[in-house]
GROMACS .gro file of C-alpha atoms in nm:
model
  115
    1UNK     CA    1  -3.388  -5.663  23.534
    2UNK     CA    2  -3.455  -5.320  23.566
    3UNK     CA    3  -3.669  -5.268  23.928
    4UNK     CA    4  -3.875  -4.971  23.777
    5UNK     CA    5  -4.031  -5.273  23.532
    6UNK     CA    6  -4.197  -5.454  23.801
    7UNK     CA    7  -4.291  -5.200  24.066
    8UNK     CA    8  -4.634  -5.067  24.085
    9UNK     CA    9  -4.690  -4.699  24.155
   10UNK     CA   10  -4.890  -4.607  24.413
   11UNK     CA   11  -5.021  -4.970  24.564
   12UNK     CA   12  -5.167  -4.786  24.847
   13UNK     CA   13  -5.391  -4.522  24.658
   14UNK     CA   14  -5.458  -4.784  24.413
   15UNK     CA   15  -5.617  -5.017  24.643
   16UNK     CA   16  -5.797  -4.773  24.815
   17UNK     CA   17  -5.969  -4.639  24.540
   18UNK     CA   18  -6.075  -4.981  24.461
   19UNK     CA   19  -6.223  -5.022  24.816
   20UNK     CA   20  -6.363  -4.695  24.799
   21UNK     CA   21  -6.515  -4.757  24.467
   22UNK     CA   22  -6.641  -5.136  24.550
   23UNK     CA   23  -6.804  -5.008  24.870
   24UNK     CA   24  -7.011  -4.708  24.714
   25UNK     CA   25  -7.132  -4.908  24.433
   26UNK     CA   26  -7.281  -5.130  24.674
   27UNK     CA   27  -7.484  -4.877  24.811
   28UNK     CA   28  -7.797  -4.724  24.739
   29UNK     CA   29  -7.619  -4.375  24.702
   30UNK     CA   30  -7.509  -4.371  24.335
   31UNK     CA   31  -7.906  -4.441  24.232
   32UNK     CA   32  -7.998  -4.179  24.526
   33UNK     CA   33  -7.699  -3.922  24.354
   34UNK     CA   34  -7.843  -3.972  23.981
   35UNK     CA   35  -8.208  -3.922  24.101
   36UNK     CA   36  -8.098  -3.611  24.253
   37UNK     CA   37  -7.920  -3.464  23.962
   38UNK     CA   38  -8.237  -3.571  23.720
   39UNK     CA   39  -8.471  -3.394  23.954
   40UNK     CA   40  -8.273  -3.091  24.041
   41UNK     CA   41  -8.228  -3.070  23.598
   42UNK     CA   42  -8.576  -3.196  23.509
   43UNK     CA   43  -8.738  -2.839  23.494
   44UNK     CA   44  -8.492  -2.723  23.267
   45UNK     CA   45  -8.485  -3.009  23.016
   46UNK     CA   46  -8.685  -3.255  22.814
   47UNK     CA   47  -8.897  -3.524  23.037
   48UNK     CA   48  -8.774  -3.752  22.834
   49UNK     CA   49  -8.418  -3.754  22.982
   50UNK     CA   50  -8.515  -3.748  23.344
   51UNK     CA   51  -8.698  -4.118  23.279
   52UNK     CA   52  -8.380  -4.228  23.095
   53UNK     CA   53  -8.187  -4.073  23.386
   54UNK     CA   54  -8.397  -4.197  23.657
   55UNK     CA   55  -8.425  -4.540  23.535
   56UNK     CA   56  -8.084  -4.666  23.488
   57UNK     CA   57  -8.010  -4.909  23.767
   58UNK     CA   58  -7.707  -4.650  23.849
   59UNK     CA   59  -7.590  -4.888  24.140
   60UNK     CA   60  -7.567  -5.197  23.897
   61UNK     CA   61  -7.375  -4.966  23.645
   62UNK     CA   62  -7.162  -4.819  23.933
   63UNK     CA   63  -7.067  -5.222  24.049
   64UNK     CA   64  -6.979  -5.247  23.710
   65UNK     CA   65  -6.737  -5.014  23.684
   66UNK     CA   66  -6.604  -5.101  24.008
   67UNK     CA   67  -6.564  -5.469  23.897
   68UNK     CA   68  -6.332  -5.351  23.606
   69UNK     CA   69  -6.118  -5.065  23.761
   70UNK     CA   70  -6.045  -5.368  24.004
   71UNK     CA   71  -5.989  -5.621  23.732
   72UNK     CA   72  -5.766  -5.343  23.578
   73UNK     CA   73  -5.561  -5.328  23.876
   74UNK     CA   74  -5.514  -5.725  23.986
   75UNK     CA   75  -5.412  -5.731  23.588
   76UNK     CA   76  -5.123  -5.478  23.654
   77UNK     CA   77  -5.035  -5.667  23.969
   78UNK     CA   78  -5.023  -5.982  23.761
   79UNK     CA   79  -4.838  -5.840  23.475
   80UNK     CA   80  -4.569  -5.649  23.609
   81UNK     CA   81  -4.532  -5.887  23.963
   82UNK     CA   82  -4.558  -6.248  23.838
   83UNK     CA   83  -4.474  -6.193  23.462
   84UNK     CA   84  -4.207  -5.935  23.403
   85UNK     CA   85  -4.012  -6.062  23.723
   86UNK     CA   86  -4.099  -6.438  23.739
   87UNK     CA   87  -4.210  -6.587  23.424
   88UNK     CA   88  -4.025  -6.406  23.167
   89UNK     CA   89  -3.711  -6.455  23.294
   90UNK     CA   90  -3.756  -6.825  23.364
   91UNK     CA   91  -3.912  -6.813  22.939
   92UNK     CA   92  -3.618  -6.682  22.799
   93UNK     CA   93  -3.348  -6.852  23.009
   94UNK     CA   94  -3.481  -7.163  22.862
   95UNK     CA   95  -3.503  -7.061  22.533
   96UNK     CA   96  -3.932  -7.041  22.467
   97UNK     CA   97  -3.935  -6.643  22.461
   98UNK     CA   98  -3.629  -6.430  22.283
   99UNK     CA   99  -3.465  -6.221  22.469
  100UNK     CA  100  -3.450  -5.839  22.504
  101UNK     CA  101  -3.294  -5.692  22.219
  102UNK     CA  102  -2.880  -5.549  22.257
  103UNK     CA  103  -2.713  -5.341  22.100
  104UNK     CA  104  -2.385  -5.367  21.954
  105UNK     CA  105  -2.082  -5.077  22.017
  106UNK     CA  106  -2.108  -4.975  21.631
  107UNK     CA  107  -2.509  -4.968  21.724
  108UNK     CA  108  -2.482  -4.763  22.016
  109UNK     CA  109  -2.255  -4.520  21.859
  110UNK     CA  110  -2.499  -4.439  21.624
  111UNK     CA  111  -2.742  -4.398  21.848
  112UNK     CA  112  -2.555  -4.133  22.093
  113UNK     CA  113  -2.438  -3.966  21.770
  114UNK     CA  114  -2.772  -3.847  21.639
  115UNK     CA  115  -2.871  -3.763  21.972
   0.00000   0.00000   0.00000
């Protein structure tokens, strides 16, 4: 199996980022950062979109988003670490998944030909 198939790019900045985000979410910054924005735009626009603004639970929305990026991430780990180089192999030795596809000589001719 090709090694490039089940290695993750970047584990390190990855999981950091999903620290990062997890931990700032949790704090009362992201509603502090939105309030500040809606107040510092308020006398320029319609008062109706600073009480939008200022009344989105922004640190609920911000855990949110957190939650998936991280979800997105333990799926990737899952996918390439425990399916491509565990399950799939062990499927399609015995038979329940088909194989990757090969190409005959004749095929593979072709193939370099048009290239």
């Amino acid at each position: 199996m090709n090694p490039q198939m089940t290695e993750i790019k970047a584990p390190i900045a990855k999981g950091t980022t999903a620290i990062v985000a997890a931990i700032g979410a949790n704090t009362d910054a992201a509603g502090q950062v939105a309030t500040t924005v809606a107040q510092a735009v308020a006398p320029t626009s319609d008062p109706t979109w600073y009480w939008i603004i200022v009344g989105l639970p922004w640190d609920k929305i911000a855990s949110l988003v957190a939650a998936i990026y991280t979800s997105a991430l333990f799926s990737e780990w899952l996918f390439k670490k425990v399916w491509r180089a565990w399950l799939r192999p062990v499927a399609v030795r015995r038979g329940w998944v088909a194989g990757e596809p090969l190409m005959t000589r004749s095929q593979w001719a072709e193939l370099v030909k048009e290239d």
